[in-house]
Coordinates of C-alpha atoms in Angstrom, one line a residue:
Chain A
M17 CA -67.5 5.2 -29.2
N18 CA -66.9 1.5 -28.6
K19 CA -68.1 -0.7 -25.4
L20 CA -65.4 -1.5 -23.1
L21 CA -65.9 -4.8 -21.4
I22 CA -63.6 -5.1 -17.8
V23 CA -63.1 -8.2 -16.1
G24 CA -60.9 -8.5 -12.9
T25 CA -61.0 -8.4 -9.3
V26 CA -62.9 -5.7 -7.1
A27 CA -61.3 -5.9 -3.9
F28 CA -60.1 -4.8 -0.3
D29 CA -56.2 -4.1 -0.2
A30 CA -54.2 -3.3 2.8
I31 CA -50.7 -1.4 1.6
E32 CA -47.8 -0.3 3.8
T33 CA -45.2 1.7 2.0
P34 CA -42.1 3.4 3.4
F35 CA -44.5 6.4 3.7
G36 CA -46.9 4.9 5.7
K37 CA -49.7 2.5 5.8
T38 CA -53.4 1.9 5.0
D39 CA -56.5 -0.1 6.7
K40 CA -58.5 -2.2 4.2
I41 CA -59.3 0.3 1.3
L42 CA -60.7 0.0 -1.9
G43 CA -58.5 -2.0 -4.4
G44 CA -58.7 -4.7 -7.3
A45 CA -57.4 -4.7 -11.0
A46 CA -60.9 -4.2 -12.3
T47 CA -61.6 -1.2 -9.7
Y48 CA -58.3 0.5 -11.1
I49 CA -59.1 -0.3 -14.8
G50 CA -62.7 1.0 -14.6
I51 CA -61.6 4.2 -12.9
S52 CA -58.7 5.0 -15.4
A53 CA -61.1 3.8 -18.5
S54 CA -63.2 6.5 -17.3
F55 CA -61.2 9.4 -18.0
F56 CA -62.3 8.5 -21.6
D57 CA -65.7 9.0 -23.2
V58 CA -66.6 5.2 -23.2
Q59 CA -69.3 2.8 -22.2
S60 CA -67.9 0.4 -19.9
A61 CA -69.0 -2.7 -17.3
I62 CA -67.1 -4.6 -14.8
V63 CA -67.2 -8.2 -14.3
S64 CA -66.3 -9.1 -10.9
V65 CA -67.5 -10.5 -7.6
V66 CA -67.6 -9.2 -3.9
G67 CA -69.1 -10.5 -0.7
D68 CA -71.7 -8.5 0.9
D69 CA -69.1 -6.9 3.1
F70 CA -68.2 -4.7 0.1
P71 CA -69.7 -1.0 1.2
Q72 CA -72.2 0.1 -1.0
E73 CA -70.2 3.5 -1.2
Y74 CA -67.6 1.8 -3.3
L75 CA -69.8 0.2 -5.6
D76 CA -71.7 3.9 -6.0
L77 CA -68.2 5.1 -6.7
L78 CA -68.0 3.1 -9.8
T79 CA -71.6 3.7 -10.7
D80 CA -71.0 7.6 -10.4
R81 CA -68.2 7.3 -13.1
K82 CA -70.6 5.7 -15.5
I83 CA -69.5 2.3 -14.9
D84 CA -72.1 -0.5 -15.3
I85 CA -71.7 -2.9 -12.4
S86 CA -74.5 -5.0 -13.2
G87 CA -72.0 -7.6 -13.9
I88 CA -70.3 -7.4 -10.2
E89 CA -71.9 -10.4 -8.2
V90 CA -72.5 -9.8 -4.8
V91 CA -72.3 -13.0 -2.8
K92 CA -74.4 -13.3 0.3
G93 CA -72.5 -13.8 3.4
G94 CA -69.5 -14.0 1.4
K95 CA -66.2 -12.4 1.9
T96 CA -64.6 -9.8 -0.5
F97 CA -61.3 -10.5 -1.9
F98 CA -58.5 -9.1 0.4
W99 CA -54.7 -8.5 -0.5
S100 CA -52.2 -6.8 1.6
G101 CA -48.8 -6.2 0.6
L102 CA -45.5 -4.3 1.9
Y103 CA -43.3 -2.4 -0.4
H104 CA -39.4 -2.2 0.0
N105 CA -37.7 1.0 0.4
D106 CA -37.1 1.4 -3.3
L107 CA -40.6 0.7 -4.1
N108 CA -39.7 -1.6 -6.9
S109 CA -40.3 -4.7 -4.9
R110 CA -43.0 -6.0 -2.3
D111 CA -43.8 -8.8 -0.1
T112 CA -47.6 -10.0 -0.1
L113 CA -48.5 -10.2 3.2
V114 CA -51.9 -11.5 3.2
T115 CA -53.9 -13.2 0.0
E116 CA -57.6 -14.1 1.4
L117 CA -59.4 -15.5 -1.7
N118 CA -62.8 -15.6 -0.3
V119 CA -65.5 -15.5 -2.7
L120 CA -62.9 -15.3 -5.7
A121 CA -62.4 -18.9 -5.0
D122 CA -65.5 -20.1 -6.7
F123 CA -66.1 -17.0 -9.2
Q124 CA -68.1 -17.9 -12.1
P125 CA -68.0 -14.8 -14.3
K126 CA -71.3 -13.4 -16.0
V127 CA -70.9 -11.2 -19.0
P128 CA -74.1 -8.8 -18.8
Q129 CA -76.1 -9.6 -22.1
D130 CA -75.6 -5.7 -23.0
Y131 CA -71.9 -6.3 -23.2
K132 CA -71.8 -9.6 -25.2
N133 CA -71.1 -7.4 -28.2
A134 CA -68.2 -5.3 -26.7
E135 CA -65.8 -4.3 -29.2
I136 CA -63.0 -4.1 -26.6
V137 CA -62.3 -6.6 -24.0
M138 CA -59.9 -5.9 -21.2
L139 CA -58.9 -9.2 -19.3
G140 CA -57.4 -7.8 -15.9
N141 CA -55.4 -10.0 -13.8
L142 CA -57.5 -13.1 -12.6
H143 CA -57.4 -16.9 -13.1
P144 CA -56.7 -17.6 -16.9
L145 CA -59.9 -19.8 -16.9
V146 CA -62.1 -16.8 -15.6
Q147 CA -60.7 -14.9 -18.4
S148 CA -61.4 -17.5 -20.9
S149 CA -64.9 -17.9 -19.6
V150 CA -65.5 -14.3 -20.2
L151 CA -64.4 -14.5 -23.8
D152 CA -66.5 -17.9 -24.5
Q153 CA -69.4 -15.6 -23.5
M154 CA -68.7 -13.1 -26.0
E155 CA -71.6 -13.3 -28.8
T156 CA -69.6 -11.2 -31.3
K157 CA -65.9 -11.4 -31.7
P158 CA -64.4 -8.5 -29.9
K159 CA -62.2 -5.9 -32.6
L160 CA -59.6 -6.3 -29.6
V161 CA -59.0 -8.1 -26.6
V162 CA -56.3 -7.0 -24.2
L163 CA -54.8 -9.5 -21.6
D164 CA -53.2 -8.8 -18.4
T165 CA -51.6 -11.5 -16.2
M166 CA -48.7 -11.8 -13.9
N167 CA -45.9 -14.5 -12.7
F168 CA -48.5 -16.2 -10.2
W169 CA -50.5 -17.6 -13.0
M170 CA -47.1 -18.8 -15.0
D171 CA -46.2 -20.7 -11.7
C172 CA -49.5 -22.2 -10.8
A173 CA -51.8 -22.6 -14.0
L174 CA -49.3 -22.1 -17.0
P175 CA -51.2 -24.5 -19.2
E176 CA -54.5 -22.3 -18.8
L177 CA -52.5 -19.2 -19.0
L178 CA -50.9 -20.1 -22.5
D179 CA -54.6 -21.2 -23.8
I180 CA -56.0 -17.7 -23.2
I181 CA -52.7 -16.2 -24.3
K182 CA -53.4 -17.7 -27.6
R183 CA -56.9 -16.1 -27.9
V184 CA -55.9 -12.3 -27.3
D185 CA -54.5 -9.4 -29.6
V186 CA -52.6 -7.6 -26.9
I187 CA -50.8 -8.9 -23.8
T188 CA -49.3 -6.6 -21.1
I189 CA -46.8 -7.9 -18.4
N190 CA -43.7 -6.5 -16.6
D191 CA -40.3 -7.2 -17.7
E192 CA -39.7 -9.9 -15.1
E193 CA -42.8 -11.8 -16.2
A194 CA -41.9 -11.4 -20.0
R195 CA -38.4 -13.0 -19.2
Q196 CA -40.3 -15.7 -16.9
L197 CA -42.9 -16.6 -19.7
S198 CA -40.2 -16.3 -22.9
G199 CA -37.1 -17.7 -21.0
E200 CA -34.9 -14.9 -22.6
Y201 CA -33.5 -12.1 -21.0
S202 CA -33.4 -9.6 -24.0
L203 CA -36.7 -7.8 -24.0
V204 CA -36.5 -7.9 -27.8
K205 CA -36.3 -11.5 -28.0
A206 CA -38.8 -12.1 -25.2
A207 CA -41.3 -9.9 -27.4
A208 CA -40.7 -12.3 -30.2
K209 CA -41.3 -15.1 -28.3
I210 CA -44.5 -14.0 -26.8
H211 CA -45.7 -12.8 -30.5
Q212 CA -45.3 -16.8 -31.3
M213 CA -47.5 -17.7 -28.4
G214 CA -50.5 -15.4 -30.2
P215 CA -50.5 -12.0 -29.3
K216 CA -49.8 -9.6 -32.1
Y217 CA -49.1 -6.5 -29.6
V218 CA -46.7 -7.1 -26.8
V219 CA -46.8 -4.6 -24.0
I220 CA -43.7 -4.9 -21.6
K221 CA -44.3 -2.8 -18.6
K222 CA -41.0 -1.5 -16.9
G223 CA -42.4 0.5 -13.8
E224 CA -40.3 3.7 -13.4
H225 CA -38.6 2.8 -16.5
G226 CA -41.4 3.2 -18.8
A227 CA -43.3 0.4 -21.2
L228 CA -42.5 -1.0 -24.7
L229 CA -45.1 -1.8 -27.2
F230 CA -43.9 -4.3 -29.7
H231 CA -45.7 -5.4 -32.9
G232 CA -43.8 -7.7 -35.2
E233 CA -40.5 -5.7 -35.8
E234 CA -42.1 -2.3 -34.7
V235 CA -41.4 -1.2 -31.5
F236 CA -42.8 2.1 -29.6
F237 CA -41.8 3.0 -26.1
A238 CA -43.5 5.3 -23.5
P239 CA -41.6 6.6 -20.4
A240 CA -42.7 6.9 -16.9
L241 CA -42.8 10.6 -16.2
P242 CA -40.0 11.3 -13.9
L243 CA -41.6 12.1 -10.4
E244 CA -40.5 13.6 -7.4
E245 CA -41.8 11.1 -5.3
V246 CA -43.7 8.0 -6.0
F247 CA -45.9 7.1 -3.0
D248 CA -47.6 3.9 -3.6
P249 CA -47.3 2.0 -6.7
T250 CA -50.3 -0.7 -6.2
G251 CA -52.7 -0.3 -9.5
A252 CA -50.3 1.3 -11.7
G253 CA -50.1 -1.6 -14.1
D254 CA -54.0 -1.7 -13.8
T255 CA -54.4 2.1 -14.3
F256 CA -51.9 1.6 -17.2
A257 CA -54.3 -1.0 -18.8
G258 CA -57.4 1.1 -18.3
G259 CA -55.9 4.1 -19.9
F260 CA -54.8 1.9 -22.7
S261 CA -57.9 0.2 -23.2
G262 CA -60.3 3.0 -22.4
F263 CA -58.3 5.2 -25.1
I264 CA -58.7 2.6 -27.7
A265 CA -62.5 2.2 -27.1
Q266 CA -63.0 5.7 -27.2
S267 CA -61.0 6.3 -30.3
E268 CA -62.3 3.1 -31.9
N269 CA -59.2 2.4 -33.9
V270 CA -56.8 -0.6 -33.2
S271 CA -54.3 0.3 -35.3
F272 CA -50.6 0.4 -34.3
D273 CA -50.2 4.1 -34.5
N274 CA -53.1 4.6 -32.1
M275 CA -51.8 2.0 -29.7
K276 CA -48.8 4.2 -29.4
K277 CA -51.1 6.9 -28.2
A278 CA -52.8 4.6 -25.9
I279 CA -49.6 3.5 -24.0
I280 CA -49.0 7.3 -23.6
Y281 CA -52.2 7.9 -22.3
G282 CA -52.0 4.8 -20.0
S283 CA -48.6 6.0 -18.8
N284 CA -49.9 9.6 -18.0
L285 CA -52.8 7.9 -16.0
A286 CA -50.4 5.8 -14.0
S287 CA -48.1 8.8 -13.1
F288 CA -51.0 10.1 -11.2
S289 CA -51.9 6.7 -9.5
V290 CA -48.9 6.3 -7.7
E291 CA -49.0 9.8 -6.1
K292 CA -51.6 9.0 -3.3
F293 CA -52.4 5.6 -1.7
G294 CA -54.6 3.3 -3.4
T295 CA -57.4 4.8 -5.9
E296 CA -57.3 8.3 -4.0
R297 CA -55.3 10.4 -6.5
M298 CA -57.3 8.9 -9.4
I299 CA -60.7 9.8 -7.6
D300 CA -59.6 13.5 -7.0
L301 CA -58.1 13.7 -10.6
D302 CA -59.7 16.1 -13.2
K303 CA -59.1 16.1 -16.9
H304 CA -57.5 19.4 -16.8
E305 CA -54.6 17.8 -14.9
V306 CA -54.7 15.1 -17.2
V307 CA -54.2 17.4 -20.2
S308 CA -51.4 19.2 -18.5
R309 CA -49.6 16.3 -17.8
L310 CA -49.8 15.2 -21.3
K311 CA -48.0 18.5 -22.4
Q312 CA -45.2 17.5 -20.2
F313 CA -45.0 14.0 -21.8
K314 CA -44.9 15.6 -25.2
S315 CA -41.9 17.9 -23.9
L316 CA -40.3 14.9 -22.2
T317 CA -40.0 12.8 -25.4
Q318 CA -40.6 15.0 -28.8
F319 CA -37.7 16.2 -30.3
D320 CA -36.9 17.7 -33.9
I321 CA -34.3 15.8 -35.9
E322 CA -34.6 16.3 -39.7
L323 CA -33.5 13.0 -41.7
Chain B
M24 CA -18.2 24.5 -36.6
N25 CA -16.6 24.7 -33.1
K26 CA -13.5 23.2 -31.7
L27 CA -14.0 20.2 -29.2
L28 CA -11.4 19.4 -26.7
I29 CA -11.5 16.1 -25.1
V30 CA -9.7 15.1 -21.8
G31 CA -9.8 11.5 -20.8
T32 CA -7.7 8.2 -20.6
V33 CA -6.3 6.4 -23.5
A34 CA -5.9 3.0 -22.3
F35 CA -5.7 -0.9 -22.4
D36 CA -8.8 -2.8 -21.7
A37 CA -9.3 -6.5 -21.1
I38 CA -12.9 -7.2 -21.0
E39 CA -14.7 -10.7 -19.9
T40 CA -18.6 -10.9 -20.7
P41 CA -20.8 -14.0 -20.9
F42 CA -20.2 -13.9 -24.7
G43 CA -16.3 -14.0 -24.2
K44 CA -13.4 -12.4 -23.4
T45 CA -10.7 -10.1 -25.1
D46 CA -7.0 -9.8 -24.7
K47 CA -5.5 -6.0 -24.2
I48 CA -7.4 -4.1 -26.6
L49 CA -7.9 -0.3 -27.1
G50 CA -9.8 1.4 -24.5
G51 CA -10.1 4.6 -22.3
A52 CA -12.7 7.3 -22.1
A53 CA -11.1 9.8 -24.1
T54 CA -10.8 7.2 -27.2
Y55 CA -14.3 6.4 -27.0
I56 CA -15.4 10.0 -26.9
G57 CA -13.0 11.0 -29.5
I58 CA -14.4 8.2 -32.0
S59 CA -18.0 9.0 -31.3
A60 CA -17.3 12.7 -31.8
S61 CA -15.7 11.9 -35.0
F62 CA -18.9 11.1 -36.6
F63 CA -19.8 15.0 -36.6
D64 CA -18.2 17.5 -38.7
V65 CA -15.8 18.7 -35.9
Q66 CA -12.5 19.8 -35.3
S67 CA -11.2 17.9 -32.2
A68 CA -8.2 17.0 -29.8
I69 CA -7.3 14.5 -27.0
V70 CA -5.4 15.5 -24.1
S71 CA -4.2 12.3 -22.6
V72 CA -1.2 10.3 -21.7
V73 CA 0.2 6.9 -22.8
G74 CA 3.3 4.8 -22.3
D75 CA 5.8 3.8 -25.2
D76 CA 4.2 0.2 -25.3
F77 CA 0.9 2.0 -26.9
P78 CA 0.7 0.7 -30.6
Q79 CA 1.1 3.4 -33.2
E80 CA -1.6 1.7 -35.3
Y81 CA -4.0 2.7 -32.2
L82 CA -2.6 6.2 -32.7
D83 CA -3.1 6.2 -36.4
L84 CA -6.6 5.2 -35.8
L85 CA -7.2 8.3 -34.0
T86 CA -5.5 10.7 -36.5
D87 CA -7.1 8.8 -39.5
R88 CA -10.4 10.1 -37.8
K89 CA -9.0 13.7 -37.8
I90 CA -8.6 13.6 -34.5
D91 CA -5.5 16.3 -33.2
I92 CA -3.2 14.0 -30.8
S93 CA -0.5 16.3 -30.2
G94 CA -2.1 16.7 -26.8
I95 CA -1.4 12.7 -26.1
E96 CA 2.1 12.6 -24.3
V97 CA 4.0 9.4 -24.8
V98 CA 6.0 8.8 -21.8
K99 CA 9.2 7.0 -22.6
G100 CA 9.7 3.9 -20.8
G101 CA 6.4 4.3 -19.2
K102 CA 3.4 1.7 -19.5
T103 CA -0.1 2.6 -20.7
F104 CA -3.1 2.8 -18.4
F105 CA -4.7 -0.6 -18.0
W106 CA -8.2 -1.6 -17.0
S107 CA -9.6 -5.1 -17.0
G108 CA -13.2 -5.9 -16.0
L109 CA -15.7 -8.7 -15.7
Y110 CA -19.4 -8.1 -16.4
H111 CA -22.1 -10.3 -14.7
N112 CA -24.8 -12.2 -16.4
D113 CA -27.2 -9.5 -16.8
L114 CA -24.3 -7.1 -18.0
N115 CA -25.7 -4.2 -15.8
S116 CA -23.0 -4.7 -13.3
R117 CA -19.4 -5.6 -13.5
D118 CA -16.1 -6.2 -11.2
T119 CA -12.8 -4.6 -11.7
L120 CA -10.3 -7.1 -11.8
V121 CA -7.3 -4.9 -12.6
T122 CA -6.4 -1.1 -12.4
E123 CA -2.8 -0.3 -13.3
L124 CA -2.7 3.6 -13.6
N125 CA 1.0 3.2 -14.6
V126 CA 1.8 6.8 -16.5
L127 CA -1.7 8.0 -15.4
A128 CA -0.3 8.4 -11.9
D129 CA 2.0 11.2 -12.7
F130 CA -0.1 13.0 -15.4
Q131 CA 0.1 16.7 -16.1
P132 CA -2.4 17.6 -19.2
K133 CA -1.2 19.9 -21.6
V134 CA -3.6 21.5 -23.7
P135 CA -2.2 22.4 -27.3
Q136 CA -2.1 26.0 -27.9
D137 CA -4.5 25.7 -30.7
Y138 CA -7.3 24.3 -28.4
K139 CA -7.0 26.9 -25.8
N140 CA -9.8 28.7 -27.2
A141 CA -12.1 25.3 -27.9
E142 CA -15.6 26.6 -27.7
I143 CA -16.7 23.0 -26.3
V144 CA -14.8 21.2 -23.7
M145 CA -15.7 17.5 -22.9
L146 CA -13.9 16.5 -19.6
G147 CA -14.0 12.8 -19.7
N148 CA -13.5 10.6 -16.6
L149 CA -10.3 11.1 -15.0
H150 CA -9.2 12.7 -11.7
P151 CA -11.0 15.8 -10.9
L152 CA -7.4 17.6 -10.4
V153 CA -6.7 16.7 -14.0
Q154 CA -10.0 17.7 -15.3
S155 CA -9.6 21.4 -13.4
S156 CA -6.0 21.4 -14.6
V157 CA -7.4 21.6 -18.2
L158 CA -9.9 24.4 -17.8
D159 CA -7.3 26.4 -16.0
Q160 CA -5.3 26.4 -19.0
M161 CA -8.2 27.6 -21.3
E162 CA -7.5 31.1 -22.5
T163 CA -10.8 31.9 -23.7
K164 CA -14.3 31.0 -21.6
P165 CA -15.5 28.1 -23.5
K166 CA -19.1 28.2 -24.6
L167 CA -20.0 24.9 -23.2
V168 CA -18.0 22.5 -20.5
V169 CA -19.2 18.9 -20.0
L170 CA -18.1 16.8 -17.2
D171 CA -18.0 13.1 -16.8
T172 CA -17.2 11.2 -13.5
M173 CA -17.8 8.0 -11.5
N174 CA -18.4 7.1 -7.9
F175 CA -14.7 6.4 -7.6
W176 CA -13.9 10.0 -7.5
M177 CA -16.7 10.7 -5.2
D178 CA -15.5 7.8 -2.6
C179 CA -11.8 9.1 -2.9
A180 CA -11.5 13.0 -4.1
L181 CA -14.9 14.4 -3.1
P182 CA -13.8 17.9 -2.5
E183 CA -11.9 18.0 -5.7
L184 CA -14.8 16.7 -7.5
L185 CA -17.1 19.1 -5.7
D186 CA -14.7 22.0 -7.0
I187 CA -14.6 21.0 -10.8
I188 CA -18.4 20.3 -10.8
K189 CA -19.0 24.0 -9.7
R190 CA -17.3 24.8 -12.8
V191 CA -19.1 23.1 -15.5
D192 CA -22.4 23.6 -17.4
V193 CA -23.4 20.1 -18.1
I194 CA -22.5 16.9 -16.0
T195 CA -23.3 13.3 -17.0
I196 CA -23.4 10.7 -14.5
N197 CA -25.3 7.3 -13.9
D198 CA -28.3 7.1 -11.8
E199 CA -26.5 5.2 -8.8
E200 CA -23.7 7.9 -8.8
A201 CA -26.4 10.7 -9.3
R202 CA -27.8 8.9 -6.0
Q203 CA -24.7 8.9 -4.2
L204 CA -23.7 12.5 -5.1
S205 CA -26.8 13.9 -3.8
G206 CA -28.0 11.6 -1.1
E207 CA -31.5 11.7 -2.9
Y208 CA -33.3 8.3 -4.5
S209 CA -35.6 10.0 -6.6
L210 CA -33.7 11.3 -9.5
V211 CA -35.7 14.3 -10.0
K212 CA -34.6 15.5 -6.5
A213 CA -31.2 14.1 -7.1
A214 CA -31.1 16.5 -10.1
A215 CA -32.2 19.6 -8.3
K216 CA -29.6 18.9 -5.6
I217 CA -27.0 18.5 -8.3
H218 CA -28.4 21.9 -10.3
Q219 CA -27.1 23.5 -6.8
M220 CA -24.0 22.2 -6.9
G221 CA -23.2 24.4 -10.3
P222 CA -24.1 22.3 -13.3
K223 CA -27.1 24.1 -15.2
Y224 CA -27.7 20.8 -17.1
V225 CA -27.6 17.6 -15.4
V226 CA -27.8 14.3 -17.5
I227 CA -28.6 11.0 -15.8
K228 CA -27.5 8.2 -17.6
K229 CA -29.6 5.0 -16.9
G230 CA -27.9 2.3 -18.9
E231 CA -30.4 0.2 -20.8
H232 CA -33.1 2.4 -19.2
G233 CA -32.1 5.3 -21.4
A234 CA -30.9 9.1 -20.1
L235 CA -32.6 12.1 -18.7
L236 CA -31.8 15.5 -19.3
F237 CA -32.6 17.9 -16.3
H238 CA -32.3 21.7 -17.1
G239 CA -34.2 23.4 -14.0
E240 CA -37.7 22.4 -14.2
E241 CA -37.3 21.2 -17.8
V242 CA -36.8 17.6 -18.3
F243 CA -36.1 15.4 -21.7
F244 CA -35.7 11.7 -22.0
A245 CA -33.8 9.5 -24.4
P246 CA -34.6 6.1 -24.4
A247 CA -31.9 3.2 -24.9
L248 CA -32.8 1.7 -28.5
P249 CA -34.2 -2.0 -27.3
L250 CA -31.5 -4.3 -28.8
E251 CA -31.8 -7.8 -29.3
E252 CA -28.4 -8.4 -27.6
V253 CA -26.0 -6.1 -25.6
F254 CA -22.6 -7.7 -26.2
D255 CA -20.0 -5.4 -24.3
P256 CA -21.3 -2.2 -22.3
T257 CA -17.6 -0.8 -22.0
G258 CA -17.6 2.7 -23.0
A259 CA -21.2 3.0 -23.8
G260 CA -21.1 6.2 -21.3
D261 CA -18.2 7.5 -22.9
T262 CA -19.9 7.2 -26.4
F263 CA -22.8 8.8 -25.5
A264 CA -20.6 11.7 -24.0
G265 CA -19.1 11.9 -27.5
G266 CA -22.1 11.9 -29.4
F267 CA -23.4 14.7 -27.3
S268 CA -20.7 16.8 -27.4
G269 CA -19.4 16.3 -31.0
F270 CA -23.1 17.2 -32.1
I271 CA -23.2 20.4 -29.8
A272 CA -19.5 21.3 -31.4
Q273 CA -21.1 20.6 -34.8
S274 CA -24.1 22.6 -34.3
E275 CA -22.6 25.5 -32.4
N276 CA -25.8 25.6 -30.5
V277 CA -26.0 25.1 -26.7
S278 CA -29.6 25.8 -26.1
F279 CA -31.7 23.2 -24.2
D280 CA -33.7 22.3 -27.3
N281 CA -30.2 21.4 -29.3
M282 CA -29.3 19.6 -26.1
K283 CA -32.3 17.3 -26.6
K284 CA -30.9 16.3 -29.7
A285 CA -27.4 15.9 -28.9
I286 CA -28.6 13.2 -26.3
I287 CA -30.8 11.4 -28.9
Y288 CA -27.4 11.3 -30.9
G289 CA -25.5 10.1 -27.9
S290 CA -28.0 7.3 -27.2
N291 CA -28.0 6.6 -31.1
L292 CA -24.1 6.0 -30.9
A293 CA -24.2 4.3 -27.8
S294 CA -26.5 1.9 -29.1
F295 CA -23.8 0.7 -31.9
S296 CA -20.7 0.3 -29.2
V297 CA -22.5 -2.1 -27.1
E298 CA -23.0 -4.4 -30.2
K299 CA -19.2 -5.7 -30.3
F300 CA -16.1 -5.9 -27.8
G301 CA -14.6 -2.3 -27.1
T302 CA -14.4 0.0 -29.9
E303 CA -14.9 -2.6 -32.5
R304 CA -18.2 -1.7 -33.8
M305 CA -17.6 2.1 -33.9
I306 CA -14.4 1.4 -36.1
D307 CA -16.6 -0.2 -38.5
L308 CA -19.7 1.9 -38.2
D309 CA -20.7 4.1 -41.3
K310 CA -22.9 7.4 -41.2
H311 CA -25.3 5.6 -43.3
E312 CA -26.2 3.2 -40.5
V313 CA -26.1 5.9 -37.9
V314 CA -28.8 7.8 -39.9
S315 CA -31.0 4.6 -40.2
R316 CA -30.9 4.1 -36.6
L317 CA -32.0 7.8 -35.9
K318 CA -35.1 6.7 -37.8
Q319 CA -35.5 3.8 -35.6
F320 CA -35.3 6.4 -32.6
K321 CA -37.8 8.7 -34.2
S322 CA -40.2 5.9 -34.6
L323 CA -39.7 4.6 -31.1
T324 CA -40.6 7.8 -29.5
Q325 CA -42.6 10.2 -31.5
F326 CA -46.4 10.0 -31.3
D327 CA -48.7 12.4 -32.5
I328 CA -51.5 13.7 -29.8
E329 CA -52.9 16.9 -30.4
L330 CA -53.6 19.3 -27.0

């Protein structure tokens, strides 16, 4: 198996949806990515930062899943990054109520020595300079670098974002972000422009409408599983990214054909994540359920037309 | 092959999109359905009505495609149904500018004697009483009755619509209409409620986001092909319905597995329809292009995960 290095936030979230609300619960991009990737046979580590208000039980939850947390700095007297959001009735849009950067404001990522030769690097959503700093610390060139980002960085750190985009193999962003980044409404044209910015592979996430994987002229589509109820979309994109990068690391194969499977695995895991608040569903999830739902993905999409 | 009976409008459309506008051109649900179904080896007839202002060349265009038009009544001194619409910038929504029912106002459909034993009946979007009247005229029970409808009839003829929905095997509607008809936001729940209204098969069209086919607990998804440019969405849903019903009629097979293929064929044909104004692209289209794009659909969706 390949080593998977994950960078991203480890945080407190407080979430309100039409179905209820939570107090401060475990959240953060790296948390979701790490938990999702742990469904594969991988050796992974998270690079992040928390304050000393961060409960040991949350850290234990990560180590129980065999995630190396030596790269999670605990700042004495510091407070953990906190995000709070309110989802609208259709769950497709949300308002950010609170963003307290806290220890994240001065975060200097430190890649553990053991992971400076990681083959797969998953740069979760964070300031592009932090993402760049992680790549700068790698001692061997990774086989695959995957970047996730969001519109916030396009608005307030575009030059730094464009710098890191140049350096990655795969970018995962949502449809509106792809349009903003490229200035193109058509996702086909948007992907073509983003290819020119550097990444050979462009993944455009469309939420309940699935995800598209572009590679030059080639394109592959993974639907989202139609669900009776979406309870809380928080972390779905990160869970997708964790499934994607975790599967690639396990299979040690960065071909386009293998990436097709990887986005199916990513979609599959994300379909569980939205069923409960926060990370709750992913923590309960067992591998039999994952396989059983993969069968649903197959019957949802596979057809037999001879040409 | 099976006989395919099509009922729906044959009309003049005037369309304006961000890319341009047309004068009065050939349009109508039955026109799009008939042309789309003609890509299969079927024996088909259209039941509709036009005025004597309807050009002979448009009728010839249908007969050239081996469509029986003896069920298209030409009303002397009457004017053909006319619709005009303006699409918004994202092409996902439109305003109706003009609806002149004209000869459609008093339309009494007459099924040609030869088609009173048609195995497949495609009820295109029209007043539910007209759709019912066509079913009443059948002398043998069809193997499959497919209904297409729209929100307009939910608003102004709901009891009559519910009556015809009870009598059909397949209903095709878009996502917003499924939500309106069922009162459920989740499409999975919406489909379950619509099943209870009668149809064993529920097809929910999501435009650029593809289409879902529900059959009890089973569900299948056909994506829309990601296109560089959508030029004019008019008739895409009807072209989809024509591909669906045309393929079923050709294959003489109304199983769920065969319907999966049918919605892929429907999506495939619809992906051409939107590339030019009105029926223009479908008239030019040759079968080699259809097969070539089917290969794109396969590579877009097919993956190889062993379970």
